[in-house]
Tab-separated table of C-alpha atoms and ligand atoms in Angstrom:
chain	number	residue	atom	x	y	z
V	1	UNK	CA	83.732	82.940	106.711
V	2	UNK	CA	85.189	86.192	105.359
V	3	UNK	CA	83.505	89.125	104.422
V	4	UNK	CA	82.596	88.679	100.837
V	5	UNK	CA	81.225	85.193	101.165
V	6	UNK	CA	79.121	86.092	104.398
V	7	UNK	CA	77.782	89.514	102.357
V	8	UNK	CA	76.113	89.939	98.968
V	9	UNK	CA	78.365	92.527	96.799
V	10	UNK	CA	76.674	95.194	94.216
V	11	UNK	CA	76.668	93.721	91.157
V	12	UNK	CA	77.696	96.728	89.427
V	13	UNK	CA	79.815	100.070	90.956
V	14	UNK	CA	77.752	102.551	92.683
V	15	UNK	CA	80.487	105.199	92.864
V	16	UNK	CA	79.196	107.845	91.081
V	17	UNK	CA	81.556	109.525	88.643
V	18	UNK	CA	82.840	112.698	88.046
V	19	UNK	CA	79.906	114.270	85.873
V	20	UNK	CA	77.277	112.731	88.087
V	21	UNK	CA	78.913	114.917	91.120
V	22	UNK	CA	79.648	118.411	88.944
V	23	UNK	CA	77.152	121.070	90.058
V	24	UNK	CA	76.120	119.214	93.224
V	25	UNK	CA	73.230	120.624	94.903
V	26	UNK	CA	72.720	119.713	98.646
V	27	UNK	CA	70.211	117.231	97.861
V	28	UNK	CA	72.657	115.272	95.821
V	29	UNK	CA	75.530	115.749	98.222
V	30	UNK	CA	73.178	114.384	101.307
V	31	UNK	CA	72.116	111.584	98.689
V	32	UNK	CA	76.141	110.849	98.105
V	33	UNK	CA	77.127	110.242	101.636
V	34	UNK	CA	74.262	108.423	102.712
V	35	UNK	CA	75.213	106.007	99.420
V	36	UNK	CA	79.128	106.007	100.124
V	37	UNK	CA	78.336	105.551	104.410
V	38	UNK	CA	75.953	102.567	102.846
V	39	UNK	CA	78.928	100.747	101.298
V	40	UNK	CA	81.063	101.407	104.087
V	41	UNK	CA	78.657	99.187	106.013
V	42	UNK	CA	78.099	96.679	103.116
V	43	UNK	CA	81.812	96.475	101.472
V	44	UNK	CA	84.401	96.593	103.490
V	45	UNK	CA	86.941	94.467	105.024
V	46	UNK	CA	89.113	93.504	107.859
V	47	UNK	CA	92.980	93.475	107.966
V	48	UNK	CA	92.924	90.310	110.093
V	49	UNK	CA	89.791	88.899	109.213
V	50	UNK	CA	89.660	89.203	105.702
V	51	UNK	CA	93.539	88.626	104.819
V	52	UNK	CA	94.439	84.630	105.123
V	53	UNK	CA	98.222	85.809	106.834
V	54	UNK	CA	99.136	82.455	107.949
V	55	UNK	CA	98.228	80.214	104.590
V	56	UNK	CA	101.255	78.782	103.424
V	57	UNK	CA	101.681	80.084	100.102
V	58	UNK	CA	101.227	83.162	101.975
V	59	UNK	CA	104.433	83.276	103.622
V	60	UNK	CA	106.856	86.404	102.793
V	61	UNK	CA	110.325	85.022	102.165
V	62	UNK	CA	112.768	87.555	100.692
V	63	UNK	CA	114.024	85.080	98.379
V	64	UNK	CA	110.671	84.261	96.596
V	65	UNK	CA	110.778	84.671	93.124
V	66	UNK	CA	107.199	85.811	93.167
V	67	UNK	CA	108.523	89.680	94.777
V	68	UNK	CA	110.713	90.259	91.957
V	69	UNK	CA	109.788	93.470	90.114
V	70	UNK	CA	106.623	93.678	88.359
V	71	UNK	CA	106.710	95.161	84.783
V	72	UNK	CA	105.215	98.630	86.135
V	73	UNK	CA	108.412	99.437	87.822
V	74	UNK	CA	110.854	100.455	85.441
V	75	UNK	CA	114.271	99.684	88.064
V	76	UNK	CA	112.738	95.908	86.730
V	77	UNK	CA	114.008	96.907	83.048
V	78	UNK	CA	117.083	97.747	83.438
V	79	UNK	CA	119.929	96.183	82.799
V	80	UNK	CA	121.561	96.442	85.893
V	81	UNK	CA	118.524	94.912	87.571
V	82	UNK	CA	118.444	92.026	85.252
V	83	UNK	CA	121.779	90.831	85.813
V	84	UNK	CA	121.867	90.600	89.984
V	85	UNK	CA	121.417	87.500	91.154
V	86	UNK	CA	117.879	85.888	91.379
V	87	UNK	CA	117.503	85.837	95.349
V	88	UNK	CA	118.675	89.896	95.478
V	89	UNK	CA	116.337	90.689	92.503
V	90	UNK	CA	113.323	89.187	94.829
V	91	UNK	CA	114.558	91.488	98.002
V	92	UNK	CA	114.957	94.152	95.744
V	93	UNK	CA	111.014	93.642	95.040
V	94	UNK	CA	109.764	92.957	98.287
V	95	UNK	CA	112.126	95.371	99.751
V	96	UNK	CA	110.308	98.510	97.163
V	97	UNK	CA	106.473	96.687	97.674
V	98	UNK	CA	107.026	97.126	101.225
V	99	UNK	CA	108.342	100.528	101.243
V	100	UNK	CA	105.069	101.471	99.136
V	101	UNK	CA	102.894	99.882	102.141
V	102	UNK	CA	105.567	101.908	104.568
V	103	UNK	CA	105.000	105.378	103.117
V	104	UNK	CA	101.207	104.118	102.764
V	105	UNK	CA	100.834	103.699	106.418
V	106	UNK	CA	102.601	107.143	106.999
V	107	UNK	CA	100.560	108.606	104.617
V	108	UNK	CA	97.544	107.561	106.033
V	109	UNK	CA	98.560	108.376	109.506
V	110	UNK	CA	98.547	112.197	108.407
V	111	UNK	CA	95.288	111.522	106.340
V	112	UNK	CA	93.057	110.423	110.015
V	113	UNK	CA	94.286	113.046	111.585
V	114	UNK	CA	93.680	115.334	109.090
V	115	UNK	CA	90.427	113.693	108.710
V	116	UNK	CA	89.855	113.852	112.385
V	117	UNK	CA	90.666	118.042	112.490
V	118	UNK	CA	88.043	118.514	109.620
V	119	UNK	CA	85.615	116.270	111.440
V	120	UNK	CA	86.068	118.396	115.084
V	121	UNK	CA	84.993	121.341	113.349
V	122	UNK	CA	81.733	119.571	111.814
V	123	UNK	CA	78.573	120.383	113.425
V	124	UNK	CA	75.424	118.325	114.805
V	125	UNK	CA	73.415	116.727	111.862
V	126	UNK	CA	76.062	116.864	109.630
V	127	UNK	CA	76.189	114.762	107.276
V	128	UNK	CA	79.859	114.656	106.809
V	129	UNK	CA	80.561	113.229	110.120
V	130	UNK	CA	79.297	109.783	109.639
V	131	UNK	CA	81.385	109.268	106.180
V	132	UNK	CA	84.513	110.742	107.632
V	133	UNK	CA	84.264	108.458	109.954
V	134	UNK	CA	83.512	105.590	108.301
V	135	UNK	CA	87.040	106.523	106.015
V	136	UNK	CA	89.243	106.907	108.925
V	137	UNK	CA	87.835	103.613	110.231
V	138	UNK	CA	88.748	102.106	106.758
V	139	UNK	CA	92.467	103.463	106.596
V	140	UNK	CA	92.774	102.419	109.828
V	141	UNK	CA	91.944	98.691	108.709
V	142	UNK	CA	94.549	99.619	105.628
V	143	UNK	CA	97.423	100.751	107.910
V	144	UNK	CA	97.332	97.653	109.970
V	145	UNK	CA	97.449	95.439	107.223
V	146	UNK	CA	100.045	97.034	105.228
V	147	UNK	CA	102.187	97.438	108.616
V	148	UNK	CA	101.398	93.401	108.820
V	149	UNK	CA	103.328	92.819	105.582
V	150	UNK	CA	105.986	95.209	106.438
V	151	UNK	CA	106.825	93.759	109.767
V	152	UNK	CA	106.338	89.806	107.892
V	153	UNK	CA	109.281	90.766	105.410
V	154	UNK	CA	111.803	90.978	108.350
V	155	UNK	CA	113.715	93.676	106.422
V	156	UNK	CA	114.490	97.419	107.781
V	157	UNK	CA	111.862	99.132	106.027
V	158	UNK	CA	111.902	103.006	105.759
V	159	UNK	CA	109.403	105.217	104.621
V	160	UNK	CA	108.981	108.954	103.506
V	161	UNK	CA	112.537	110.663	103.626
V	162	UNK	CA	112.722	112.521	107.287
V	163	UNK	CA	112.567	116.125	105.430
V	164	UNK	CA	109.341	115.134	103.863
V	165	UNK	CA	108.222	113.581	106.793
V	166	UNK	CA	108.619	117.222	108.765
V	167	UNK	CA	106.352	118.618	106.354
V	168	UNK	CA	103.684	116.544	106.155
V	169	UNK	CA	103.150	116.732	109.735
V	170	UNK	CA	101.618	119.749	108.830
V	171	UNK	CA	99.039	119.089	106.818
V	172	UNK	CA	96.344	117.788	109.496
V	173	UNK	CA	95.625	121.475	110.160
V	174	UNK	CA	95.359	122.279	107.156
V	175	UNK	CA	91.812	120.373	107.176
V	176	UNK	CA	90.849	123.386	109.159
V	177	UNK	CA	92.411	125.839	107.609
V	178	UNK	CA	92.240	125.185	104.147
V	179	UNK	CA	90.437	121.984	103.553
V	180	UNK	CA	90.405	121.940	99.744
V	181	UNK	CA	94.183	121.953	100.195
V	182	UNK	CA	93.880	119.089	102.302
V	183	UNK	CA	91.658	117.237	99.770
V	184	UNK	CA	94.165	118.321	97.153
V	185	UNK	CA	96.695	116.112	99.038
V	186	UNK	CA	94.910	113.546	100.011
V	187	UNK	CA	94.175	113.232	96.199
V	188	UNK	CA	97.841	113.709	95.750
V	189	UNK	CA	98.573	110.159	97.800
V	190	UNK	CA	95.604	108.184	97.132
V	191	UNK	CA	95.494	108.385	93.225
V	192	UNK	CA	99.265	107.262	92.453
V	193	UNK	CA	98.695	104.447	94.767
V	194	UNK	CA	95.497	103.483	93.318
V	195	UNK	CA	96.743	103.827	89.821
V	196	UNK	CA	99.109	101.490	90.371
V	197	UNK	CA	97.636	98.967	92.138
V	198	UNK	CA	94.307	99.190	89.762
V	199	UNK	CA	97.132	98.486	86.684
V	200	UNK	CA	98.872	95.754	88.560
V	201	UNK	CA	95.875	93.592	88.922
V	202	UNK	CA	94.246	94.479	85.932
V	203	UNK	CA	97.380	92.861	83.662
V	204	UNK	CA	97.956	90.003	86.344
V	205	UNK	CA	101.107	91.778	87.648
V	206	UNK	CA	100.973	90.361	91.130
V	207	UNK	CA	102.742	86.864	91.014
V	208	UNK	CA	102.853	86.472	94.774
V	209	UNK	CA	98.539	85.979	96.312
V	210	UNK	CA	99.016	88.456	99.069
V	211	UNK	CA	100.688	91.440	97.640
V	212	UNK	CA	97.269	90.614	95.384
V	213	UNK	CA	95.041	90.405	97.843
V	214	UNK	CA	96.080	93.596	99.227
V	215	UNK	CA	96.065	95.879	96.515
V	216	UNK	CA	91.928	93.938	95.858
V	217	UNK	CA	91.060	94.750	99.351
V	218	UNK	CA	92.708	98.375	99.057
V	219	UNK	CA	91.549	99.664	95.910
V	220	UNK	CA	87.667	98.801	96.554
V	221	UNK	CA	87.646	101.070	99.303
V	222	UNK	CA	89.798	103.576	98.033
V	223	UNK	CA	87.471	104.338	95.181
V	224	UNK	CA	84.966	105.752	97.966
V	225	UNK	CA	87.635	108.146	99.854
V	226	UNK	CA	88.643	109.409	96.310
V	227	UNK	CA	84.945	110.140	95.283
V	228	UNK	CA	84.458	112.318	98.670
V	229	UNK	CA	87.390	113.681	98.193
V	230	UNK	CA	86.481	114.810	94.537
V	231	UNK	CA	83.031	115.566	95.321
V	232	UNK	CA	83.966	117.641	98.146
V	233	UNK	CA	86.178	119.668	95.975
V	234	UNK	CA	83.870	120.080	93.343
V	235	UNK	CA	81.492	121.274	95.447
V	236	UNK	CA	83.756	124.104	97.581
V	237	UNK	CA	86.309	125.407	95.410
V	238	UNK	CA	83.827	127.085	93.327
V	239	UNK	CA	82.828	129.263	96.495
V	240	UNK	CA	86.309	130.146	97.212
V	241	UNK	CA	87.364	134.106	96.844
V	242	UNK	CA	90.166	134.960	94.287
V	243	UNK	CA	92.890	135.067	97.353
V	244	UNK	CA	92.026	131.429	98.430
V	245	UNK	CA	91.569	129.859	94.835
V	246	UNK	CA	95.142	131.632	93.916
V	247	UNK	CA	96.925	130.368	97.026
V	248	UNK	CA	94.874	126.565	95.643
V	249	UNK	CA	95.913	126.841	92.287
V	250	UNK	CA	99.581	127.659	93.563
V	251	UNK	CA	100.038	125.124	95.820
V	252	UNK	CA	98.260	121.985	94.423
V	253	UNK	CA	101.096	121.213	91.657
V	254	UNK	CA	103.515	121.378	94.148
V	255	UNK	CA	101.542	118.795	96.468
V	256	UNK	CA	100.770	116.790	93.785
V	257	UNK	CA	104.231	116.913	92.132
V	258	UNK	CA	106.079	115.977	95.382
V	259	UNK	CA	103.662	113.051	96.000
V	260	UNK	CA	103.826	111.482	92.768
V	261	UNK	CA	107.657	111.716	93.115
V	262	UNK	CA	107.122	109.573	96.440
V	263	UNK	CA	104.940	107.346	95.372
V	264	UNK	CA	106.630	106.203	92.259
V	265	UNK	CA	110.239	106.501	92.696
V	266	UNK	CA	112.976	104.897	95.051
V	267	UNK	CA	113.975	107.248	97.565
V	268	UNK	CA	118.320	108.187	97.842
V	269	UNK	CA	118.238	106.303	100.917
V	270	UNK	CA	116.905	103.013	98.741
V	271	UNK	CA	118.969	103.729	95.791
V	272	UNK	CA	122.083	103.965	98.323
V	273	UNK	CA	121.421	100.543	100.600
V	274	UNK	CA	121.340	98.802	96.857
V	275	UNK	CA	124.128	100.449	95.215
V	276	UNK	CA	121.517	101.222	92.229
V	277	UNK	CA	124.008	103.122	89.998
V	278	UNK	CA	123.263	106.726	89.316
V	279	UNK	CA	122.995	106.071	85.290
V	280	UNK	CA	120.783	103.424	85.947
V	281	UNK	CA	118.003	105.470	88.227
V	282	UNK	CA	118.622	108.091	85.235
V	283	UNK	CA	117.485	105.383	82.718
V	284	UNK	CA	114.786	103.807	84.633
V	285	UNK	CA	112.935	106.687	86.108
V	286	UNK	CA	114.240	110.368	85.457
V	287	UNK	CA	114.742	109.991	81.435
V	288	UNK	CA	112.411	107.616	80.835
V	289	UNK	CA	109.655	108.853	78.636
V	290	UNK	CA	107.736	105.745	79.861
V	291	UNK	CA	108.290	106.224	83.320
V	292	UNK	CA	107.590	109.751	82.515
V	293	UNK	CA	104.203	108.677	80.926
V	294	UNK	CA	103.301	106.655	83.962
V	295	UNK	CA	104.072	109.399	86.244
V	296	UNK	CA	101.751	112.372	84.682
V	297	UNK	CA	98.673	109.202	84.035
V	298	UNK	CA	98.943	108.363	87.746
V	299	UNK	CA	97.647	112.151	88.548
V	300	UNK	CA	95.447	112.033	85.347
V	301	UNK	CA	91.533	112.053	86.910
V	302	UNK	CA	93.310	114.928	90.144
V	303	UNK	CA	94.448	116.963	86.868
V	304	UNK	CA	91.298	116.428	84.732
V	305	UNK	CA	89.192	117.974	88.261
V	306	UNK	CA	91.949	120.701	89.145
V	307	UNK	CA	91.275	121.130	85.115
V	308	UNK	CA	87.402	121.493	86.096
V	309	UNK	CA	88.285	124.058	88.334
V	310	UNK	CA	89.696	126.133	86.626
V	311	UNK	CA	92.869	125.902	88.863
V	312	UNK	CA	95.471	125.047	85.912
V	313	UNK	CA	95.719	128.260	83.476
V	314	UNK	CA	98.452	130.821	83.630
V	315	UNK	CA	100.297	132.387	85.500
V	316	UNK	CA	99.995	128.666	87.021
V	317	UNK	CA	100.428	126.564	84.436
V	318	UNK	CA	103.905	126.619	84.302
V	319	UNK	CA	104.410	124.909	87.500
V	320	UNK	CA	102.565	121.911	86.326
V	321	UNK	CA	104.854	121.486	83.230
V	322	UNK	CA	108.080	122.085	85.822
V	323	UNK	CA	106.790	119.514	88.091
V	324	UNK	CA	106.369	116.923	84.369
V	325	UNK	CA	102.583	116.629	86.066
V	326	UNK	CA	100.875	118.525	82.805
V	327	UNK	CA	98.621	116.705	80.220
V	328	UNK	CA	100.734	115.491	77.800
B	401	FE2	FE1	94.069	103.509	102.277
B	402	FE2	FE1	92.034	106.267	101.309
């Protein structure tokens, strides 16, 4: 029996939103992750129990029509794309959706330990310690199960390029250090992913029933980690002196720049292995309003808080428009 037939789901969301957390007082923050540690307990799922891997119209087979490109990525509109044979148009596909769950499991990797550094320095009785836990636990369920599909496809999957890779092994001490630059980041990965994912199943993008049941599976829990991660914001930057909020306010559009980039676009080393013409990554993704449209959305609710914060006004601003992350 899997996990949502054995419990009883919410009938309606209990994440609060964004106004509901704005001016926080300790009560409400106590009250927050005793709800969000609740629905750890009550919602969550299992990479191997709750993921059918061995039904048959489960299988990953790099020829299957069902991984060609969904209508979100723009590489599917091209073109070029359209007129490669079928059976490299599906590895194409697969080959991208599984370099998403690649950089996802990387991503996450630098997320629990991040999460892990923040949590050492949380004292007795605090009520952070049992949600932070409960969200490592979680993307620790998430990185098995999207390294499951990676290893099924049988291709040579990379992730993050190496230089990238060099600096985020950096960030987990920043969640001592500077934690709302931490959050910033972990904002930075989750809500691209999410964004995606949320669209995807929304319009019925997912032809093939476990790239589906993935992105399900991942996007009801990632709707709790991005409400802490919110929240938490909301409730420290506020305190921060005019030296840390600066340094905040200078650094977040980079972060969230560079992660969008990753998130959304082939890598050089992709582009290379496939021979994807130069013009044609120029069409599909860098002079593309619509790609350009997708890009600033899948930051929008990170911008509408750093917004909030009053960490996007000059001499700042600028960095957002150079980084094509501003409101539009
Ligand atoms: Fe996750
Ligand atoms: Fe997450």
């Amino acid at each position: 029996m899997t996990m949502e037939q054995s419990l009883p789901l919410p009938r309606k969301p209990e994440i609060p939103d964004d106004a509901e957390l704005s001016g926080a007082d300790d009560r409400a923050w106590r009250d927050l992750l005793a709800r969000l540690s609740r629905q750890s307990v009550t919602k969550h799922f299992d990479a191997y129990e709750d993921v059918d891997w061995d039904d048959p119209s489960h299988a990953v087979d790099p020829g299957d029509p069902r991984f060609e490109l969904i209508e979100l990525d723009p590489l599917g509109g091209t073109d070029w794309y359209r007129s490669q044979p079928q059976p490299l148009r599906a590895r194409i596909g697969l080959h991208r959706f599984a370099t998403f769950m690649k950089v996802g499991v990387q991503f996450e990797n630098i997320l629990k330990r991040g999460l892990l550094t923040f949590a050492e320095s949380l004292p007795n009785e605090s009520p952070e310690f049992r949600y932070v836990y409960h969200e490592i636990a979680e993307e620790t369920q998430h990185s098995m199960m999207f390294q499951e599909f990676v290893n099924r496809t049988g291709l040579r999957v990379g992730g993050m390029p190496p230089a990238l890779l060099w600096f985020a092994r950096r960030i987990p001490n920043l969640a001592r250090r500077f934690p709302e630059l931490f959050f910033v980041f972990v904002l930075g990965g989750e809500e691209p992913i999410d964004q995606m994912q949320r669209r995807a199943l929304r319009e019925r993008q997912w032809r093939h029933p476990l790239a589906e049941r993935i992105s399900q599976i991942h996007v009801i829990e990632e709707a709790r980690h991005m409400s802490f991660a919110r929240a938490y914001l909301l409730r420290h930057v506020p305190k921060l002196g005019f030296f840390s909020k600066s340094l905040l306010a200078l650094r977040s559009p980079f972060i969230l720049g560079n992660m969008a980039t990753l998130m959304l676009q082939p890598s050089a080393e992709f582009a290379r292995r496939y021979q994807i013409p130069k013009d044609v990554l120029e069409q599909a993704y860098r002079r593309s309003p619509v790609f350009a449209g997708l890009r600033r959305d899948s930051l929008a609710k990170t911008r509408r808080l750093c917004h909030e914060l009053g960490l996007i006004q000059p001499p700042y601003s600028w960095i957002w428009r150079a980084f094509r992350i501003q409101e539009a």
